Structures are given as structure tokens and as C-alpha cells.
XYZ file of C-alpha atoms in Angstrom:
429
model
C 46.073 -27.566 0.185
C 49.625 -26.608 -0.813
C 50.890 -29.777 0.839
C 48.331 -31.780 -1.159
C 49.436 -30.161 -4.416
C 53.076 -30.903 -3.601
C 52.331 -34.577 -2.963
C 50.369 -34.946 -6.222
C 53.215 -33.352 -8.203
C 55.706 -35.570 -6.411
C 53.693 -38.666 -7.305
C 53.607 -37.618 -10.961
C 57.375 -36.996 -11.022
C 58.069 -40.367 -9.411
C 55.789 -42.135 -11.928
C 57.592 -40.349 -14.779
C 61.050 -41.271 -13.474
C 60.072 -44.878 -12.814
C 58.640 -45.184 -16.324
C 61.890 -43.919 -17.906
C 63.950 -46.141 -15.634
C 61.876 -49.188 -16.548
C 62.394 -48.533 -20.266
C 66.163 -48.072 -19.890
C 66.576 -51.167 -17.718
C 64.472 -53.199 -20.156
C 66.696 -52.127 -23.073
C 69.777 -53.282 -21.136
C 67.998 -56.549 -20.339
C 68.317 -56.036 -16.571
C 65.158 -58.049 -15.848
C 65.215 -57.983 -12.075
C 65.726 -54.225 -11.892
C 63.083 -53.749 -14.560
C 60.623 -55.838 -12.555
C 61.332 -53.849 -9.378
C 60.797 -50.552 -11.208
C 57.524 -51.771 -12.722
C 56.290 -52.924 -9.272
C 57.236 -49.567 -7.758
C 55.499 -47.804 -10.644
C 52.331 -49.824 -10.028
C 52.494 -49.108 -6.287
C 52.895 -45.354 -6.765
C 50.028 -45.342 -9.287
C 47.764 -47.274 -6.904
C 48.651 -44.871 -4.088
C 47.831 -41.857 -6.276
C 44.551 -43.468 -7.369
C 43.688 -44.209 -3.732
C 44.263 -40.575 -2.811
C 42.050 -39.380 -5.651
C 39.342 -41.949 -4.901
C 39.176 -40.873 -1.241
C 38.927 -37.273 -2.367
C 35.976 -38.147 -4.596
C 34.287 -39.926 -1.660
C 34.779 -36.835 0.505
C 33.376 -34.593 -2.231
C 30.411 -36.926 -2.655
C 29.723 -36.675 1.087
C 29.796 -32.883 0.739
C 27.462 -32.799 -2.297
C 25.003 -35.222 -0.658
C 24.858 -32.949 2.366
C 24.125 -29.925 0.174
C 21.560 -31.797 -1.901
C 19.559 -33.010 1.103
C 20.074 -29.797 3.157
C 22.181 -31.690 5.696
C 24.707 -28.939 6.285
C 25.110 -29.529 10.013
C 27.619 -32.343 9.544
C 31.385 -32.090 9.929
C 33.449 -33.806 7.247
C 35.984 -36.408 8.377
C 38.814 -37.785 6.244
C 38.242 -41.331 5.037
C 41.701 -42.389 6.244
C 44.374 -41.076 8.552
C 46.503 -38.731 6.572
C 47.701 -35.258 7.398
C 46.943 -34.043 3.922
C 43.404 -35.448 3.998
C 42.876 -34.067 7.513
C 43.769 -30.585 6.322
C 41.517 -30.867 3.293
C 38.561 -32.218 5.332
C 39.025 -29.387 7.821
C 38.966 -26.789 5.038
C 35.794 -28.314 3.589
C 34.193 -28.369 7.065
C 35.051 -24.702 7.565
C 33.589 -23.836 4.162
C 30.428 -25.771 5.041
C 30.253 -23.966 8.379
C 30.506 -20.575 6.650
C 27.775 -21.601 4.189
C 25.613 -22.778 7.098
C 26.090 -19.437 8.829
C 25.083 -17.518 5.700
C 21.983 -19.688 5.234
C 21.032 -19.160 8.878
C 21.454 -15.400 8.499
C 19.248 -15.438 5.375
C 16.629 -17.535 7.168
C 16.613 -15.145 10.135
C 16.234 -12.224 7.732
C 13.413 -14.048 5.917
C 11.607 -14.781 9.201
C 12.075 -11.178 10.316
C 10.514 -9.711 7.179
C 7.728 -12.285 7.142
C 6.830 -11.548 10.784
C 7.018 -7.828 10.033
C 4.636 -8.178 7.085
C 2.271 -10.289 9.190
C 2.065 -7.523 11.806
C 1.069 -4.677 9.462
C -2.631 -4.055 8.824
C -2.094 -3.757 5.069
C -2.888 -6.908 3.101
C 0.100 -8.007 0.996
C -0.048 -10.740 -1.661
C 2.431 -12.193 -4.149
C 0.900 -13.728 -7.275
C 1.963 -14.827 -10.717
C 0.605 -13.206 -13.865
C -2.342 -15.634 -13.960
C -3.495 -14.575 -10.476
C -2.323 -17.703 -8.621
C -1.503 -16.637 -5.050
C 1.976 -17.742 -3.984
C 2.145 -15.942 -0.634
C -0.094 -13.727 1.497
C 0.356 -12.144 4.902
C -1.966 -12.486 7.896
C -3.891 -9.287 7.093
C -4.684 -10.656 3.632
C -5.923 -13.922 5.154
C -8.131 -11.936 7.567
C -9.672 -9.776 4.820
C -9.904 -12.312 1.984
C -9.691 -15.729 3.616
C -7.325 -18.530 2.686
C -7.388 -18.325 -1.116
C -5.314 -19.973 -3.822
C -6.576 -17.817 -6.689
C -6.999 -14.064 -6.806
C -10.697 -13.005 -7.031
C -11.738 -11.645 -10.415
C -12.330 -8.107 -9.144
C -8.812 -8.010 -7.687
C -7.313 -9.590 -10.801
C -8.828 -6.844 -12.977
C -7.743 -4.066 -10.618
C -4.180 -5.433 -10.309
C -3.540 -5.022 -14.051
C -3.520 -1.239 -13.601
C -0.412 0.552 -12.372
C -2.510 3.264 -10.684
C -4.000 3.015 -7.197
C -7.685 2.170 -7.481
C -10.573 1.697 -5.040
C -12.561 -1.542 -5.053
C -15.478 -2.883 -3.033
C -15.484 -6.530 -1.990
C -17.796 -8.483 0.294
C -16.285 -10.903 2.789
C -18.329 -12.769 5.420
C -21.257 -10.418 4.913
C -19.108 -7.305 5.405
C -18.515 -4.847 2.578
C -14.905 -3.656 2.432
C -13.673 -0.637 0.508
C -10.012 -1.198 -0.274
C -7.279 0.765 -2.026
C -5.254 -1.569 -4.242
C -1.813 -1.007 -5.736
C 0.252 -3.458 -7.758
C 3.937 -3.736 -8.691
C 5.247 -6.194 -11.271
C 8.757 -7.585 -10.822
C 10.866 -10.355 -12.344
C 12.555 -13.056 -10.281
C 15.687 -14.744 -11.609
C 15.870 -18.541 -11.656
C 18.851 -20.828 -11.165
C 20.002 -20.073 -14.711
C 20.196 -16.684 -16.379
C 17.667 -17.768 -18.980
C 15.101 -18.700 -16.323
C 12.972 -15.751 -15.159
C 9.467 -15.398 -13.790
C 7.083 -12.433 -13.682
C 5.330 -11.880 -10.371
C 3.016 -9.261 -8.900
C 3.247 -7.658 -5.484
C -0.260 -6.502 -4.509
C -1.090 -4.386 -1.473
C -4.632 -3.851 -0.197
C -5.489 -1.190 2.371
C -8.909 -1.277 4.010
C -10.098 2.334 3.861
C -13.751 1.600 4.701
C -13.442 2.776 8.310
C -11.410 5.833 7.238
C -14.057 6.849 4.703
C -16.820 6.291 7.249
C -15.008 8.319 9.871
C -14.308 11.176 7.462
C -17.923 11.136 6.296
C -19.123 11.145 9.895
C -16.834 14.019 10.857
C -18.038 16.028 7.846
C -21.670 15.510 8.842
C -20.921 16.434 12.438
C -19.192 19.654 11.397
C -22.145 20.540 9.170
C -24.623 19.806 11.954
C -22.646 21.916 14.436
C -22.704 24.882 12.078
C -26.420 24.478 11.272
C -27.522 24.037 14.863
C -25.394 26.975 16.012
C -26.861 29.327 13.442
C -30.455 28.061 13.759
C -30.468 28.161 17.554
C -28.971 31.640 17.603
C -31.881 32.748 15.411
C -34.630 30.868 17.230
C -33.741 31.815 20.795
C -34.497 35.564 20.482
C -37.720 34.788 18.554
C -38.939 32.607 21.427
C -37.944 35.196 23.983
C -39.672 37.975 22.075
C -42.879 36.011 21.533
C -43.055 35.085 25.236
C -42.611 38.763 26.164
C -45.350 39.900 23.784
C -47.713 37.176 24.951
C -47.303 38.092 28.626
C -47.889 41.835 28.149
C -51.265 43.371 28.895
C -53.623 44.997 26.388
C -52.037 48.216 25.150
C -54.150 51.370 25.254
C -53.568 52.061 21.591
C -54.889 48.655 20.516
C -58.376 47.355 20.713
C -59.234 43.926 22.047
C -59.781 42.545 18.559
C -56.381 43.774 17.306
C -54.655 42.392 20.341
C -56.382 39.031 19.904
C -55.012 38.813 16.377
C -51.546 39.815 17.563
C -51.714 37.318 20.411
C -52.644 34.481 18.082
C -49.757 35.426 15.821
C -47.316 35.498 18.731
C -48.581 32.168 20.022
C -48.107 30.667 16.569
C -44.577 32.033 16.416
C -43.897 30.678 19.876
C -45.303 27.219 19.096
C -43.466 26.859 15.807
C -40.240 28.216 17.262
C -40.351 25.712 20.114
C -41.042 22.936 17.614
C -38.082 24.019 15.504
C -35.909 24.266 18.596
C -36.825 20.708 19.589
C -36.163 19.595 16.028
C -32.656 21.096 16.076
C -31.947 19.772 19.567
C -32.813 16.292 18.352
C -30.141 16.490 15.642
C -27.587 17.842 18.051
C -27.532 14.388 19.579
C -25.501 13.250 16.566
C -22.557 15.382 17.698
C -22.832 14.666 21.416
C -22.458 10.908 21.703
C -20.266 10.295 24.763
C -17.154 8.128 24.618
C -18.251 4.551 25.400
C -17.325 3.115 28.784
C -16.609 -0.502 27.937
C -17.389 -3.229 30.428
C -17.895 -6.978 30.326
C -21.486 -7.397 29.106
C -23.213 -10.770 29.326
C -24.955 -11.528 26.033
C -27.565 -13.698 27.784
C -28.472 -10.896 30.211
C -28.602 -8.381 27.370
C -30.992 -10.597 25.402
C -33.134 -11.219 28.502
C -33.557 -7.486 29.143
C -34.381 -6.812 25.489
C -36.951 -9.606 25.530
C -38.830 -7.700 28.243
C -38.987 -4.639 25.953
C -39.987 -6.707 22.906
C -42.216 -9.527 24.223
C -43.816 -10.299 20.854
C -43.825 -14.000 20.022
C -42.444 -13.473 16.530
C -39.285 -11.851 17.932
C -36.856 -14.686 18.705
C -33.723 -14.236 20.774
C -31.260 -17.097 20.231
C -29.747 -17.485 23.681
C -26.055 -18.551 23.714
C -25.379 -22.102 24.909
C -22.679 -20.861 27.309
C -21.796 -17.605 29.026
C -20.527 -15.316 26.272
C -19.513 -11.718 26.725
C -19.069 -8.474 24.840
C -16.693 -5.711 25.863
C -18.847 -2.683 25.154
C -20.846 0.167 26.636
C -24.000 -1.644 27.773
C -26.328 1.357 27.496
C -25.131 2.405 24.039
C -25.236 -1.105 22.529
C -28.680 -1.657 24.064
C -29.849 1.564 22.387
C -28.457 0.364 19.041
C -30.332 -2.934 19.348
C -33.551 -1.156 20.393
C -33.376 1.080 17.306
C -32.776 -1.884 15.006
C -35.530 -3.983 16.597
C -38.017 -1.103 16.316
C -37.167 -0.721 12.631
C -37.505 -4.472 12.103
C -40.868 -4.500 13.848
C -42.116 -1.640 11.674
C -40.960 -3.242 8.430
C -42.769 -6.479 9.336
C -46.127 -4.816 10.108
C -47.752 -5.829 6.814
C -46.507 -9.415 6.972
C -48.834 -12.184 8.111
C -45.993 -14.499 9.187
C -43.779 -11.986 10.958
C -40.372 -13.215 12.117
C -37.436 -11.361 13.666
C -34.303 -13.138 14.895
C -31.423 -11.909 17.035
C -28.296 -14.072 17.086
C -24.805 -13.830 18.554
C -21.714 -15.359 16.933
C -18.498 -15.710 18.923
C -16.338 -17.313 16.229
C -13.816 -14.779 14.965
C -14.900 -11.244 15.798
C -17.923 -11.110 18.140
C -20.966 -10.447 15.963
C -24.644 -9.623 16.563
C -27.111 -10.228 13.726
C -30.678 -8.837 13.641
C -32.668 -10.260 10.723
C -36.309 -9.902 9.684
C -38.587 -11.112 6.891
C -40.063 -7.680 6.229
C -40.319 -5.634 3.083
C -36.592 -5.179 2.602
C -34.738 -2.081 1.450
C -34.603 -0.723 -2.089
C -31.164 -1.265 -3.659
C -31.079 2.390 -4.707
C -31.237 3.590 -1.098
C -29.285 0.793 0.579
C -26.058 2.822 0.704
C -27.858 5.934 2.035
C -29.661 4.544 5.069
C -26.818 5.469 7.451
C -26.665 9.061 6.200
C -27.994 11.564 8.778
C -31.490 12.956 8.015
C -32.118 10.384 5.261
C -35.512 8.776 5.779
C -37.835 6.540 3.761
C -40.656 6.362 6.327
C -43.503 8.811 6.720
C -42.446 9.503 10.318
C -39.206 9.618 12.223
C -36.206 11.907 12.534
C -33.786 10.081 10.207
C -31.009 9.882 12.785
C -31.620 6.418 14.296
C -29.368 4.396 11.976
C -26.830 7.215 11.840
C -26.615 7.090 15.654
C -26.184 3.311 15.476
C -23.330 3.710 13.012
C -21.585 6.332 15.120
C -21.888 4.240 18.277
C -20.382 1.210 16.500
C -17.572 3.408 15.131
C -16.819 4.653 18.666
C -16.576 0.966 19.695
C -14.039 0.379 16.858
C -16.627 -1.896 15.283
C -18.851 -1.741 12.218
C -22.483 -2.065 11.169
C -23.430 -3.525 7.799
C -26.692 -4.492 6.163
C -27.777 -7.113 3.653
C -31.264 -6.787 2.223
C -33.406 -8.311 -0.485
C -36.571 -6.554 -1.547
C -39.647 -8.444 -0.410
C -37.642 -10.975 1.639
C -36.226 -8.937 4.498
C -33.050 -7.414 5.862
C -30.189 -8.407 8.134
C -28.133 -5.888 10.134
C -24.722 -7.167 11.252
C -22.891 -5.580 14.206
C -19.205 -6.569 14.296
C -17.096 -5.870 17.391
C -13.310 -5.988 17.801
C -11.823 -9.057 19.483
């Protein structure tokens, strides 16, 4: 560039000297010399203009490349000139450096985007009106491909505190912790700025369920331990008293009364022991041994246990499989089908359907047209010991929930009073 500056200055000096010379020669009426000076002056001016024009063309080539993101090109001088060669080379090097910086920024952008798509926390970027500008893969999985933030999320995102919300997506109720950060992005000019919100959603439904389950299991362990420690000696004592002969100090009538009392103690103690042992099953579910389970075979075997015509098994069109513990999942389905059969007893047009969906996460759906579940108890039906029927132990649905949790899956229910219920079993992919 120093050579270019020198040549421009030289051209200006020559033009200045030729102009003065032309004026002096004109005053002395040396017409030929004046003409030669004027021609030289015109030639030097044209040469300087040509240099500047070629520079403008080279700059235009550079700006067009930047405008249309064509930064892979190398700039070539429009004519053979050492000065222009040097200048074109400097511009090419500058363009190469800019291209390298853009590539580094793009790599960094791709890195962070891939990183955000791998985390299980849903991350969204929205404007202040709730229009979604970007969302990671976890957000797409939980919320679907949305362009506008749902109203419940929009209301929760206005608070700076972490809050818990419940949303329903594809028939599954999600409990999510939401936090929001507002930031300002700067535009091309200092006066241009835009407010945006960074929203993170963490699905805590499974964590809450697991904590609730562990709390119930700890409570049951303590209760069963204390109750069984009390019942066992009572049973032993009553058996001993019942097996003894008639004491000399007691008459036959007194012993008969005592014997009846001991037999009552023994019978009630054994009943209570069986009752406690039944609830101990909640804390002794074995770890599932997952195998490849054919859905068609599973449905065929269940059909043998539930041959009623109003129970319809929708057989898959092709061989579809679940990776699960066959015995445990079969027990879950048996419990749900028994409940569905009981709730349909008073219906004239009974109908129970069992379907399998392979799109997305493998899903089993058991629906009936029975009496439905009261909204006030819908969120309590999976709680151990909770029961709405006149008979039963109250652990069937709780067992189903624990088995699904051990399979890293979930069980959800949708019900409408008087129209029936639908239990949805969702398995991991």
C-alpha cells in the first residue's frame, strides 16, 4: 500500500507541475510546448482516473462478495500492475481472515446448538409477545413444534421466580419447573435493540413420582416392620394356648370361653398378618428383566384370560415389539383390564379396547366406556391404599405405577364421568 500511496502522490505532483508549465508556456506563446504539456497533463489525469476506477471495481467485487455471503473467492487485480497485485493480495488476505473468523463463529454456534439439543432440559427463546424464535430438541419433544408460546407458559414466564406448571401433551400430564431470563440483543445500530426471553423447562414429573413412591415405600416398611413384630408373638401365644389341655384349675366351661377367645385372636391375627403381607408387595417389586416381547403374542395370551366379546384387542398389522419384563407388564394389563371390566358392569353396551401405538414412544392404551372416575379423586388413584370400591386392597394401580417407573416409563389416565376412562402406558424408545 505504501507503493500505491507513493504513485498517487507522484501523479498529483506531475499534474501540478504540468499545469504550471502549461500556463507559463502559454504566456510566452510557445504553442507547441504548451500543446505537449496539455497532452501530457491529460494523459497523466487519465492514467490516475484509470487507477482509481480499477480500484473502485475491485472494491465493488469485495462488497458484492460480502453482501451475498460469497467470501470464498480470491480477488484478482483488473489489470497487470504490481501495485494492484499487492492491493488485491492484501484484500484477499483480509477476506481470508474474515472467512476464518466466520467459520470459527459458525463452529461455535453449531457446538452450542448441538450441546443444547442433547440436554434433557427444554430451552426456548421468545420475544416479549411469546413468539418462539428458537427451541431445542427437548422442547420440541415436550411441547411439539410450536410457533407461539402456550398461554400457561406465557403467564408463568412473566415471573422471575421458578414456578411449577402442569401441561398436557399427547395425553400425558407433565409437571415442569419453569424459569425465565430477559435479555436485550443489540441490532446493527446502537439505537436498535430487542428484548428477548430465555425460558428453560425441566420435566420434574418423574422426579416427583419417584420421591412420592420412595416416601410411601419407607412408610410401608416402617409400618409392616412394627405391625409384624407385634402380630407374630400374638399368633404364637394363641397357638400355644389353643393346643394346651384343660387345666385342673379351670372348668370345661371356662376353658371353652378361653379357647374361643384364643381362636378369635388367632383368626384375626392371621388376617391382619395377611393384610400386612399384601402391602409388603409394594416394597418388594423385583428389578424388571427386559426382553423382546411380541405385542401380538401378549394380546393373544391376554385374550385367553379375558374372552368376553366386548373386550377388543386391536392386533398390530405387523410384528411389533416391546422391550420390557413380560410377566410384570402382563400383570399391569391384567390389573387394568379387571378394573375396566368392573367399571363396565352396569353398562348395557359394554366396550373395552386395548391398542398399541408404535409411533414415537411405544404406547399401550386401555380404554372403556364405564362409569369414569370422579375429578376429585383422579389424582389420588395411584396413591397406595386409596380405594373407591367396596372391595379390594387399594394397591393394584400403585403396583402398576411402580412397575412402569421401574421400566423408565409412565402411566397416565384420562377420564370423563359417565363416559369412561383411558389408561395410557408409555414406554421408552
